[in-house]
Coordinates of C-alpha atoms in Angstrom, one line a residue:
X178 CA -177.8 35.7 107.6
X179 CA -180.5 38.2 108.8
X180 CA -182.2 39.9 105.8
X181 CA -182.7 43.7 106.1
X182 CA -186.4 43.6 106.7
X183 CA -186.1 41.0 109.4
X184 CA -183.2 42.9 110.9
X185 CA -185.3 46.0 111.0
X186 CA -188.0 44.1 112.8
X187 CA -185.6 42.7 115.4
X188 CA -184.1 46.1 116.1
X189 CA -187.6 47.6 116.4
X190 CA -188.6 45.0 118.9
X191 CA -185.4 45.5 120.9
X192 CA -185.9 49.3 120.9
X193 CA -189.5 48.9 121.9
X194 CA -188.8 46.5 124.8
X195 CA -185.8 48.3 126.2
X196 CA -186.7 52.0 126.0
X197 CA -187.7 53.7 129.2
X198 CA -191.5 54.2 128.9
X199 CA -193.8 56.2 131.2
X200 CA -197.3 54.9 131.3
X201 CA -199.8 57.6 130.3
X202 CA -203.2 55.8 129.7
X203 CA -204.5 52.7 131.3
X204 CA -207.7 51.2 129.9
X205 CA -209.0 48.4 132.2
X206 CA -212.0 46.2 131.2
X207 CA -213.8 49.0 129.4
X208 CA -217.5 48.3 128.7
X209 CA -219.9 50.5 126.7
X210 CA -223.5 49.5 126.2
X211 CA -226.5 50.8 124.3
X212 CA -230.2 50.6 125.0
X213 CA -232.7 50.0 122.2
X214 CA -236.3 51.2 121.9
X215 CA -237.6 48.0 123.8
X216 CA -235.3 48.7 126.7
X217 CA -232.9 45.9 125.9
X218 CA -229.2 46.3 126.8
X219 CA -226.8 45.7 123.8
X220 CA -223.1 45.4 124.6
X221 CA -221.0 47.5 122.2
X222 CA -217.5 47.4 123.8
X223 CA -217.0 44.2 125.7
X224 CA -214.2 44.5 128.3
X225 CA -211.3 46.0 126.4
X226 CA -208.0 46.6 128.1
X227 CA -204.7 48.2 126.9
X228 CA -202.0 50.7 127.9
X229 CA -200.5 53.7 126.2
X230 CA -197.1 55.1 127.0
X231 CA -195.6 58.6 126.4
X232 CA -194.1 59.0 122.9
X233 CA -196.1 56.0 121.7
X234 CA -198.7 55.7 118.9
X235 CA -201.3 53.0 119.5
X236 CA -203.5 52.1 116.5
X237 CA -207.0 50.7 116.8
X238 CA -207.8 48.7 113.7
X239 CA -210.8 46.7 112.5
X240 CA -213.8 46.8 110.2
X241 CA -216.6 49.4 110.4
X242 CA -218.6 48.7 113.5
X243 CA -215.7 47.0 115.4
X244 CA -215.8 49.8 118.1
X245 CA -212.6 51.7 117.1
X246 CA -214.1 55.2 117.3
X247 CA -216.3 54.4 120.4
X248 CA -213.2 53.3 122.4
X249 CA -211.1 56.3 121.3
X250 CA -213.8 58.7 122.3
X251 CA -213.9 57.2 125.7
X252 CA -210.5 58.8 126.3
X253 CA -212.5 62.1 126.2
X254 CA -215.0 60.6 128.6
X255 CA -217.5 60.8 125.8
X256 CA -220.0 58.4 124.2
X257 CA -222.2 59.0 121.2
X258 CA -226.0 59.5 121.8
X259 CA -227.6 56.2 122.9
X260 CA -224.5 54.8 124.4
X261 CA -223.3 54.7 128.1
X262 CA -220.3 53.5 130.1
X263 CA -221.2 50.2 131.7
X264 CA -218.0 49.4 133.5
X265 CA -214.2 49.5 133.7
X266 CA -211.7 52.3 134.1
X267 CA -209.9 54.7 131.7
X268 CA -207.1 56.3 133.6
X269 CA -205.0 59.3 132.3
X270 CA -202.1 60.0 134.5
X271 CA -203.8 57.9 137.2
X272 CA -207.1 59.9 137.0
X273 CA -210.2 57.9 136.0
X274 CA -211.9 59.9 133.1
X275 CA -215.1 57.9 133.5
X276 CA -215.6 59.1 137.2
X277 CA -214.5 62.7 136.7
X278 CA -217.0 65.5 137.3
X279 CA -218.2 67.4 134.2
X280 CA -216.1 70.5 135.0
X281 CA -213.0 68.4 135.5
X282 CA -213.7 66.4 132.4
X283 CA -213.8 69.7 130.4
X284 CA -210.4 70.7 131.9
X285 CA -208.8 67.4 131.0
X286 CA -210.2 67.6 127.5
X287 CA -208.7 71.0 127.0
X288 CA -205.3 70.4 128.6
X289 CA -204.5 66.7 128.4
X290 CA -206.5 65.2 125.6
X291 CA -207.0 66.6 122.1
X292 CA -209.2 65.1 119.3
X293 CA -208.6 65.2 115.6
X294 CA -211.7 64.5 113.5
X295 CA -211.7 62.8 110.1
X296 CA -212.9 65.9 108.2
X297 CA -210.8 69.0 108.7
X298 CA -213.1 71.0 106.5
X299 CA -216.0 70.4 108.9
X300 CA -213.8 71.1 111.9
X301 CA -212.8 74.7 111.0
X302 CA -215.1 77.7 111.1
X303 CA -215.0 79.3 107.6
X304 CA -215.6 82.8 109.0
X305 CA -212.6 82.9 111.4
X306 CA -208.9 83.0 110.6
X307 CA -206.8 79.8 110.9
X308 CA -204.6 81.4 113.6
X309 CA -207.5 82.3 115.9
X310 CA -208.9 78.8 115.7
X311 CA -205.5 77.1 116.2
X312 CA -204.8 79.1 119.4
X313 CA -208.3 79.3 120.8
X314 CA -208.3 76.2 123.0
X315 CA -204.9 76.8 124.6
X316 CA -205.9 80.4 125.5
X317 CA -209.4 79.5 126.6
X318 CA -208.2 76.9 129.1
X319 CA -205.5 79.2 130.4
X320 CA -202.6 77.0 129.3
X321 CA -200.9 79.8 127.3
X322 CA -201.4 83.6 126.9
X323 CA -202.4 84.8 123.4
X324 CA -198.9 85.9 122.5
X325 CA -197.4 82.6 123.8
X326 CA -200.1 80.6 121.8
X327 CA -199.3 82.6 118.6
X328 CA -195.6 81.8 119.0
X329 CA -196.4 78.2 119.7
X330 CA -198.7 78.0 116.7
X331 CA -195.9 79.4 114.4
X332 CA -193.5 76.8 115.7
X333 CA -196.0 74.1 114.9
X334 CA -196.5 75.5 111.4
X335 CA -192.8 75.1 110.8
X336 CA -192.7 71.6 112.4
X337 CA -195.6 70.5 110.2
X338 CA -193.8 71.9 107.1
X339 CA -196.7 74.2 106.1
X340 CA -196.0 76.8 103.4
X341 CA -195.4 80.4 104.5
X342 CA -195.5 79.4 108.2
X343 CA -195.1 82.9 109.6
X344 CA -198.3 84.2 107.7
X345 CA -200.5 81.1 107.2
X346 CA -202.3 81.9 110.4
X347 CA -203.8 85.0 108.9
X348 CA -205.5 83.0 106.1
X349 CA -209.1 81.6 106.2
X350 CA -209.7 77.8 105.9
X351 CA -210.9 78.0 102.3
X352 CA -207.5 79.6 101.3
X353 CA -205.5 76.5 102.0
X354 CA -205.5 72.9 100.5
X355 CA -207.1 69.9 102.1
X356 CA -203.8 68.4 103.1
X357 CA -202.7 71.7 104.7
X358 CA -206.0 72.0 106.5
X359 CA -205.5 68.5 107.9
X360 CA -202.0 69.5 109.2
X361 CA -203.4 72.7 110.6
X362 CA -206.0 70.6 112.6
X363 CA -203.0 68.8 114.1
X364 CA -201.5 72.2 115.0
X365 CA -204.8 73.1 116.7
X366 CA -204.7 69.9 118.7
X367 CA -201.0 70.3 119.7
X368 CA -201.1 74.0 120.5
X369 CA -202.1 73.4 124.1
X370 CA -199.4 70.7 124.5
X371 CA -201.7 67.8 125.2
X372 CA -200.4 64.5 126.6
X373 CA -202.7 62.4 124.4
X374 CA -204.1 63.0 120.8
X375 CA -207.0 61.0 119.5
X376 CA -206.6 60.8 115.7
X377 CA -209.8 59.5 114.1
X378 CA -209.2 58.5 110.5
X379 CA -207.2 61.7 109.8
X380 CA -205.9 60.6 106.4
X381 CA -208.7 58.4 105.0
X382 CA -210.2 61.0 102.7
X383 CA -206.8 62.4 101.4
X384 CA -205.2 61.6 98.1
X385 CA -202.0 59.5 98.2
X386 CA -199.4 62.3 97.9
X387 CA -201.2 64.5 100.5
X388 CA -201.5 61.5 102.8
X389 CA -197.7 60.9 102.7
X390 CA -197.2 64.6 103.6
X391 CA -199.6 64.4 106.5
X392 CA -198.3 61.1 107.9
X393 CA -194.7 62.4 107.8
X394 CA -195.7 65.5 109.6
X395 CA -197.7 63.7 112.3
X396 CA -195.0 61.2 112.9
X397 CA -192.3 63.9 113.3
X398 CA -194.4 66.1 115.6
X399 CA -195.5 63.2 117.9
X400 CA -191.8 62.2 118.3
X401 CA -190.6 65.7 118.9
X402 CA -193.3 66.6 121.4
X403 CA -193.1 63.2 123.2
X404 CA -196.9 63.1 123.2
X405 CA -198.9 59.9 122.8
X406 CA -201.6 59.1 120.3
X407 CA -204.5 56.8 119.6
X408 CA -204.7 56.3 115.9
X409 CA -208.1 55.0 114.5
X410 CA -208.0 53.7 111.0
X411 CA -209.0 50.8 108.8
X412 CA -205.9 51.3 106.5
X413 CA -203.3 48.8 107.6
X414 CA -200.6 50.2 105.2
X415 CA -200.9 53.5 107.0
X416 CA -200.8 51.8 110.4
X417 CA -197.5 50.2 109.5
X418 CA -196.0 53.6 108.9
X419 CA -197.1 55.4 112.1
X420 CA -198.0 52.9 114.9
X421 CA -195.8 51.5 117.6
X422 CA -198.5 49.2 119.0
X423 CA -201.6 47.7 117.4
X424 CA -204.9 46.6 118.8
X425 CA -207.1 44.5 116.5
X426 CA -210.8 44.9 117.2
X427 CA -213.9 42.9 116.1
X428 CA -217.4 43.3 117.5
X429 CA -216.2 45.4 120.4
X430 CA -213.6 42.8 121.5
X431 CA -209.8 42.6 121.2
X432 CA -208.8 39.8 118.9
X433 CA -205.1 40.5 119.1
X434 CA -202.6 43.1 120.3
X435 CA -198.9 43.6 120.1
X436 CA -196.1 45.7 118.7
X437 CA -196.5 46.9 115.1
X438 CA -193.7 44.6 114.0
X439 CA -195.3 41.6 115.6
X440 CA -198.8 42.2 114.2
X441 CA -197.7 43.3 110.7
X442 CA -195.1 40.6 110.2
X443 CA -196.5 37.7 112.2
X444 CA -200.3 38.0 112.8
X445 CA -201.6 35.1 114.8
X446 CA -205.3 35.6 114.9
X447 CA -207.4 34.4 111.9
X448 CA -209.3 37.8 111.8
X449 CA -206.0 39.7 111.7
X450 CA -204.8 37.5 108.9
X451 CA -208.1 38.2 107.1
X452 CA -207.6 42.0 107.5
X453 CA -204.0 41.6 106.1
X454 CA -205.3 39.6 103.1
X455 CA -207.8 42.4 102.3
X456 CA -205.1 45.1 102.1
X457 CA -205.1 46.6 98.7
X458 CA -202.1 45.6 96.6
X459 CA -199.6 48.0 95.1
X460 CA -201.1 49.4 91.8
X461 CA -199.6 47.3 89.0
X462 CA -200.5 45.7 85.7
X463 CA -202.6 42.4 85.7
X464 CA -204.8 43.2 88.7
X465 CA -208.0 43.8 86.6
X466 CA -210.3 41.3 85.1
X467 CA -211.0 40.9 81.3
X468 CA -214.1 42.7 79.9
X469 CA -216.8 40.6 78.2
X470 CA -217.4 41.7 74.6
X471 CA -221.2 41.0 74.7
X472 CA -221.9 44.7 75.4
X473 CA -219.5 46.1 72.9
X474 CA -220.7 48.8 70.4
X475 CA -218.9 50.8 67.8
X476 CA -219.9 54.2 69.3
X477 CA -218.8 55.1 72.9
X478 CA -221.4 55.4 75.6
X479 CA -220.2 58.9 76.5
X480 CA -217.6 61.1 75.0
X481 CA -216.0 64.4 76.2
X482 CA -214.3 66.4 73.4
X483 CA -212.1 69.5 74.0
X484 CA -213.8 70.3 77.3
X485 CA -212.8 73.5 79.1
X486 CA -214.7 74.3 82.3
X487 CA -214.5 76.1 85.6
X488 CA -216.3 78.3 88.1
X489 CA -217.2 81.9 88.7
X490 CA -219.0 82.5 85.3
X491 CA -217.7 82.9 81.8
X492 CA -215.8 85.9 80.5
X493 CA -214.9 86.1 76.8
X494 CA -215.5 82.4 76.4
X495 CA -213.2 81.4 79.3
X496 CA -214.2 80.5 82.9
X497 CA -213.3 83.1 85.5
X498 CA -211.7 80.3 87.6
X499 CA -210.5 77.7 85.1
X500 CA -210.3 74.1 86.3
X501 CA -210.4 71.8 83.1
X502 CA -208.6 72.6 79.9
X503 CA -209.0 70.8 76.6
X504 CA -210.0 67.5 78.1
X505 CA -210.7 64.5 75.8
X506 CA -212.2 61.3 77.3
X507 CA -214.1 58.5 75.7
X508 CA -216.0 55.8 77.6
X509 CA -216.8 52.6 75.8
X510 CA -220.1 50.7 76.5
X511 CA -219.7 48.2 79.3
X512 CA -216.2 49.6 80.2
X513 CA -214.8 51.3 83.3
X514 CA -212.7 54.4 82.9
X515 CA -210.8 55.3 86.1
X516 CA -210.0 59.0 86.7
X517 CA -207.1 59.6 89.1
X518 CA -205.2 62.5 90.4
X519 CA -204.7 64.6 93.5
X520 CA -207.3 66.9 95.1
X521 CA -207.8 70.0 93.0
X522 CA -206.9 68.2 89.7
X523 CA -210.4 68.4 88.3
X524 CA -211.7 64.8 88.7
X525 CA -215.1 65.7 90.2
X526 CA -215.4 68.8 88.0
X527 CA -215.1 66.4 84.9
X528 CA -217.9 64.2 86.3
X529 CA -220.1 67.3 87.0
X530 CA -219.7 68.5 83.4
X531 CA -220.7 65.1 82.1
X532 CA -223.7 65.0 84.4
X533 CA -224.7 68.6 83.3
X534 CA -224.3 69.9 86.8
X535 CA -221.6 72.3 85.5
X536 CA -222.0 73.6 82.0
X537 CA -218.7 73.7 80.1
X538 CA -217.5 76.9 78.5
X539 CA -216.1 75.1 75.5
X540 CA -216.3 71.6 74.0
X541 CA -219.0 68.9 73.7
X542 CA -220.4 66.0 75.7
X543 CA -221.9 63.2 73.5
X544 CA -224.2 60.4 74.7
X545 CA -224.6 57.6 72.2
X546 CA -223.3 59.9 69.5
X547 CA -225.9 62.6 70.3
X548 CA -224.6 65.9 71.6
X549 CA -226.0 66.9 75.0
X550 CA -226.8 70.4 76.3
X551 CA -224.3 71.6 78.8
X552 CA -226.9 72.4 81.5
X553 CA -228.9 69.5 82.7
X554 CA -232.0 71.7 82.9
X555 CA -232.0 71.7 79.1
X556 CA -231.6 67.9 78.7
X557 CA -234.7 65.7 78.1
X558 CA -235.9 63.0 80.5
X559 CA -234.3 60.1 78.6
X560 CA -230.9 61.9 78.6
X561 CA -231.1 62.5 82.3
X562 CA -232.1 58.9 82.9
X563 CA -229.1 57.5 81.0
X564 CA -226.4 59.4 83.0
X565 CA -226.5 58.9 86.8
X566 CA -224.3 60.4 89.5
X567 CA -223.3 58.3 92.6
X568 CA -222.0 60.8 95.2
X569 CA -219.1 60.1 97.6
X570 CA -220.9 60.4 101.0
X571 CA -224.0 58.1 101.3
X572 CA -224.7 59.8 104.6
X573 CA -225.4 63.1 103.0
X574 CA -226.7 61.7 99.7
X575 CA -229.6 59.7 101.3
X576 CA -232.6 61.4 102.8
X577 CA -232.6 60.3 106.5
X578 CA -236.4 60.8 106.8
X579 CA -237.3 58.5 103.9
X580 CA -237.3 54.6 104.1
X581 CA -235.1 52.8 101.6
X582 CA -238.1 51.7 99.5
X583 CA -239.0 55.3 98.8
X584 CA -235.4 56.3 98.1
X585 CA -235.0 53.6 95.5
X586 CA -238.7 53.9 94.3
X587 CA -238.4 57.6 93.5
X588 CA -236.4 57.2 90.2
X589 CA -238.5 54.2 89.3
X590 CA -241.6 56.4 89.4
X591 CA -239.9 59.5 87.9
X592 CA -238.2 57.8 84.9
X593 CA -240.3 54.7 84.4
X594 CA -243.7 55.6 85.8
X595 CA -243.9 52.5 88.1
X596 CA -246.3 52.7 91.1
X597 CA -247.8 50.5 93.7
X598 CA -247.0 46.8 93.6
X599 CA -245.0 47.1 90.4
X600 CA -242.8 49.7 92.0
X601 CA -242.3 47.6 95.2
X602 CA -241.5 44.5 93.2
X603 CA -238.8 46.4 91.3
X604 CA -237.4 47.8 94.5
X605 CA -237.0 44.3 95.8
X606 CA -235.3 43.2 92.6
X607 CA -232.8 46.1 92.8
X608 CA -232.1 45.3 96.4
X609 CA -231.3 41.8 95.4
X610 CA -229.1 43.1 92.6
X611 CA -227.0 45.0 95.2
X612 CA -227.0 41.9 97.5
X613 CA -229.3 43.3 100.2
X614 CA -232.5 41.6 101.6
X615 CA -236.0 42.7 100.6
X616 CA -236.8 43.7 104.2
X617 CA -234.4 46.6 103.9
X618 CA -237.1 48.4 101.9
X619 CA -238.8 49.4 105.2
X620 CA -235.7 50.6 107.0
X621 CA -234.2 54.1 107.3
X622 CA -230.6 54.9 106.3
X623 CA -229.6 55.4 110.0
X624 CA -230.3 51.7 110.6
X625 CA -227.7 50.6 108.0
X626 CA -223.9 50.3 108.1
X627 CA -221.6 52.4 106.0
X628 CA -221.2 49.7 103.3
X629 CA -224.9 49.0 103.2
X630 CA -225.7 52.8 102.8
X631 CA -223.2 53.0 99.9
X632 CA -225.0 50.0 98.2
X633 CA -228.4 51.9 98.6
X634 CA -226.7 55.0 97.1
X635 CA -225.7 52.9 94.1
X636 CA -229.1 51.1 94.0
X637 CA -230.9 54.4 93.6
X638 CA -228.8 55.2 90.5
X639 CA -229.3 51.7 89.1
X640 CA -233.1 52.2 89.5
X641 CA -233.0 54.7 86.7
X642 CA -231.5 51.9 84.4
X643 CA -228.6 54.2 83.3
X644 CA -226.1 53.6 80.5
X645 CA -223.4 55.5 82.4
X646 CA -222.7 55.8 86.1
X647 CA -220.4 58.5 87.4
X648 CA -218.9 57.2 90.7
X649 CA -217.2 60.0 92.7
X650 CA -214.9 58.4 95.4
X651 CA -217.6 55.8 96.3
X652 CA -215.1 53.6 98.3
X653 CA -212.9 56.3 99.9
X654 CA -214.6 56.3 103.3
X655 CA -215.1 52.5 103.5
X656 CA -212.8 49.9 105.1
X657 CA -210.8 47.6 102.9
X658 CA -213.1 44.6 103.2
X659 CA -216.3 46.6 102.6
X660 CA -214.6 48.5 99.8
X661 CA -213.5 45.3 98.1
X662 CA -217.1 44.0 98.3
X663 CA -218.4 47.2 96.7
X664 CA -215.9 46.9 93.8
X665 CA -216.9 43.2 93.3
X666 CA -220.6 44.3 93.2
X667 CA -219.8 47.0 90.6
X668 CA -217.9 44.5 88.4
X669 CA -220.9 42.1 88.5
X670 CA -223.3 44.9 87.6
X671 CA -221.1 45.9 84.7
X672 CA -221.0 42.3 83.4
X673 CA -224.7 41.8 83.8
X674 CA -226.2 45.0 82.6
X675 CA -223.5 46.5 80.3
X676 CA -223.5 49.8 82.3
X677 CA -220.4 52.0 81.8
X678 CA -218.6 53.5 84.7
X679 CA -216.5 56.7 85.1
X680 CA -214.8 55.8 88.4
X681 CA -213.2 58.8 90.2
X682 CA -210.8 57.8 92.9
X683 CA -207.5 58.7 94.6
X684 CA -207.1 55.0 95.5
X685 CA -204.9 53.8 92.7
X686 CA -205.0 50.1 93.8
X687 CA -208.8 50.0 93.5
X688 CA -208.6 51.7 90.1
X689 CA -205.9 49.3 88.9
X690 CA -208.1 46.3 89.9
X691 CA -211.4 47.7 88.5
X692 CA -210.7 50.0 85.5
X693 CA -210.2 49.0 81.9
X694 CA -208.7 52.4 81.1
X695 CA -207.1 55.1 83.2
X696 CA -207.1 58.8 82.7
X697 CA -204.5 60.7 84.8
X698 CA -205.5 64.3 85.5
X699 CA -203.1 67.0 86.8
X700 CA -204.1 70.6 87.2
X701 CA -207.1 70.2 84.9
X702 CA -205.3 68.5 82.1
X703 CA -204.8 64.9 80.9
X704 CA -201.2 64.1 81.4
X705 CA -201.5 60.4 80.6
X706 CA -204.3 58.0 79.5
X707 CA -204.8 54.6 78.0
X708 CA -205.4 50.9 78.8
X709 CA -204.8 50.3 82.6
X710 CA -201.9 47.9 82.1
X711 CA -200.1 50.2 79.7
X712 CA -200.4 53.2 82.0
X713 CA -199.1 51.3 85.0
X714 CA -196.3 49.3 83.4
X715 CA -194.1 51.2 83.4
X716 CA -195.6 54.5 84.6
X717 CA -194.2 56.8 81.9
X718 CA -195.3 60.3 83.0
X719 CA -193.4 61.6 86.0
X720 CA -196.7 62.5 87.7
X721 CA -198.1 59.0 87.3
X722 CA -194.8 57.7 88.7
X723 CA -195.2 60.1 91.7
X724 CA -198.8 58.9 92.4
X725 CA -197.8 55.2 92.3
X726 CA -194.8 55.8 94.5
X727 CA -197.0 57.4 97.1
X728 CA -199.3 54.4 97.7
X729 CA -198.3 53.0 101.1
X730 CA -197.1 49.5 101.4
X731 CA -197.8 47.1 104.3
X732 CA -194.2 47.4 105.5
X733 CA -192.6 49.0 108.5
X734 CA -190.1 51.7 107.3
X735 CA -191.7 52.2 103.9
X736 CA -192.4 55.9 104.6
X737 CA -188.8 56.7 105.4
X738 CA -187.6 54.7 102.4
X739 CA -190.1 56.4 100.0
X740 CA -189.1 59.9 101.1
X741 CA -185.6 59.3 99.8
X742 CA -186.9 58.8 96.2
X743 CA -186.2 61.5 93.7
X744 CA -189.9 61.9 92.8
X745 CA -190.7 62.5 96.4
X746 CA -187.9 64.9 97.1
X747 CA -189.0 67.1 94.2
X748 CA -192.7 66.8 94.1
X749 CA -194.4 65.6 97.3
X750 CA -194.7 68.8 99.3
X751 CA -196.0 71.2 96.6
X752 CA -199.6 72.0 95.7
X753 CA -201.4 71.7 92.5
X754 CA -201.3 74.9 90.5
X755 CA -203.7 75.6 87.6
X756 CA -201.6 77.2 84.8
X757 CA -202.5 78.3 81.3
X758 CA -198.9 78.2 79.9
X759 CA -196.5 75.3 79.6
X760 CA -196.8 72.1 81.6
X761 CA -198.4 72.6 85.0
X762 CA -196.3 69.8 86.6
X763 CA -193.1 71.6 85.8
X764 CA -192.5 73.0 89.4
X765 CA -192.8 69.4 90.8
X766 CA -191.2 67.4 88.0
X767 CA -187.7 65.7 88.5
X768 CA -187.3 65.6 84.7
X769 CA -188.3 69.2 83.9
X770 CA -186.5 71.0 81.0
X771 CA -185.8 74.6 82.0
X772 CA -186.9 77.1 79.4
X773 CA -189.2 74.6 77.7
X774 CA -191.6 72.9 80.1
X775 CA -192.8 76.1 81.8
X776 CA -193.3 77.9 78.5
X777 CA -194.6 75.4 75.9
X778 CA -197.6 73.0 76.0
X779 CA -196.3 69.5 76.1
X780 CA -196.8 67.3 72.9
X781 CA -198.9 64.2 73.2
X782 CA -197.0 60.9 72.4
X783 CA -199.2 58.0 71.2
X784 CA -198.5 54.3 71.1
X785 CA -200.1 51.5 69.1
X786 CA -202.4 50.6 72.0
X787 CA -204.0 54.1 72.2
X788 CA -201.8 55.0 75.1
X789 CA -201.1 58.7 75.3
X790 CA -198.5 60.6 77.3
X791 CA -198.3 64.4 77.4
X792 CA -194.6 65.3 78.0
X793 CA -191.7 67.2 76.5
X794 CA -189.5 64.2 77.1
X795 CA -189.7 61.4 74.5
X796 CA -191.1 58.0 75.3
X797 CA -187.6 56.6 75.1
X798 CA -186.3 59.1 77.6
X799 CA -189.2 58.3 80.0
X800 CA -188.7 54.6 79.6
X801 CA -185.0 55.0 80.2
X802 CA -185.6 56.7 83.6
X803 CA -187.9 53.8 84.6
X804 CA -185.2 51.4 83.5
X805 CA -182.6 53.2 85.6
X806 CA -184.9 53.2 88.6
X807 CA -185.5 49.4 88.3
X808 CA -181.8 48.8 87.8
X809 CA -181.0 50.8 91.0
X810 CA -183.5 48.8 92.9
X811 CA -181.9 45.5 91.7
X812 CA -178.5 46.7 92.7
X813 CA -179.9 47.7 96.2
X814 CA -181.5 44.3 96.6
X815 CA -178.2 42.6 95.6
X816 CA -176.2 44.7 98.1
X817 CA -178.7 43.9 100.9
X818 CA -178.5 40.2 100.1
X819 CA -174.7 40.3 100.4
X820 CA -175.0 42.1 103.8

């Protein structure tokens, strides 16, 4: 008997081996080197070879520094400053990109190869309409006339399932969501009908529901257009949903390559197996570790009560652009509170209010039972020292012109008055605390890897000796192995120092393994909160269930299966809308009660374990839905076993 998953793999292999494929890209013994200040040659890419066929997605996977982006950019005949092509060939339709003249290279880049960067927000010009930017390349290179390009763009908006596809081109980038902007970047790349797309981590910074949306759209358009793609990512669960062929890289060399089914289901190289082992598990109860009670206190480290906040100033006691509404969150000493939700739900705004970067319009923030001023400029030095913010992007948070010793030393001097040898000794101690060698004190940020820079980012906050650290998406841009190491480090710091964490993330698996309590935010309101295991088992609130259902699994075919779920069918493709009346999740909820949910604020149900769910449905009704889902899954498994 062949089980369904194995049968799917067999069919995938048969399809892959028998389909008529036309070779588009040939990479032969590609070598890329760098030259250091002493004139020494350092090999970066060491003789890589692979092919790409039309209609095929080839994924390049590996840790940071493995050469993924460097190899993908070679398809554009481009290297980053300091690198150069040292040998090999990169043929597109038989033409060697590495030998092409600059003018010819420009023609190929516009007509045959398109590049999608990781950050759509940085790609689009905020002063020009979306439609102008989407069609610009196709018109500039003479591939289409303006009217033809406009028609083509509208077709792509429909294919990518964007809202109001006939008019979205007249909007500006700031008038659409992050997920929509990511899909619009795909429309920009596809408008000129390129043969090859280079997708460089296009979903890494997206929340789980938006990521599903974008992946589904990318997969559909690539198949419909019969174009090819190089997909660069460190997320193997995403690779399993979109790739036909996988190349595993380490240190600029190919460790293993094969079909997606072969690599995902039967990895042969030790390094590939290590990558598989580091894939974040499905968010579930029991992943976290127990909290030591040595740092317990009766009063919470920080407490937010009835917080309402927003942007654009305050009119009659209300923010002009409301984001948070009546938020209540308490963080115990030495504990981790994970804050989850989609982009636009108010996660970062909550952290900014706690830090005093955004004064609230109503409510109070207390630190050690002492009420804080809303504006950090009105807080005293001790209060500032006790709450520290760790920003998402270490690249922009660290001053590139300062050495690490000065970056960490600044808060030591500012808050604790340390100078000279005493300051240097403390810098070395903090570097050891974040598991970095003392000699890093004389290095600049550009000399460090992404994971090392993130450790320095946290070390700077630790130097203040805070009671509370506000971590805003600190692992979102890191690969799974480096991200796991950062979480391990934070856990050790919590146990050693008793520091509390407010951990903001869209990575539910990381939150499940690290947080003691979870706060689920939707449209600026808390829809569910409580101990991590209680929130995850079962996920009571329909929105919590949608988030957990959206976390990709390391399984081929998971994306197609997931899109059949009721939560996905109703809620996946709609945006977060801030509302002042009723439940803001009503327009996406598969359990909404017409005439009630959209008009009345949902009641808060509380359990004995301090678990709270804001919903018009009773806990029994929510639990019954989860029971029915589990029962349906058991029936499905039984049917598959019979087959």
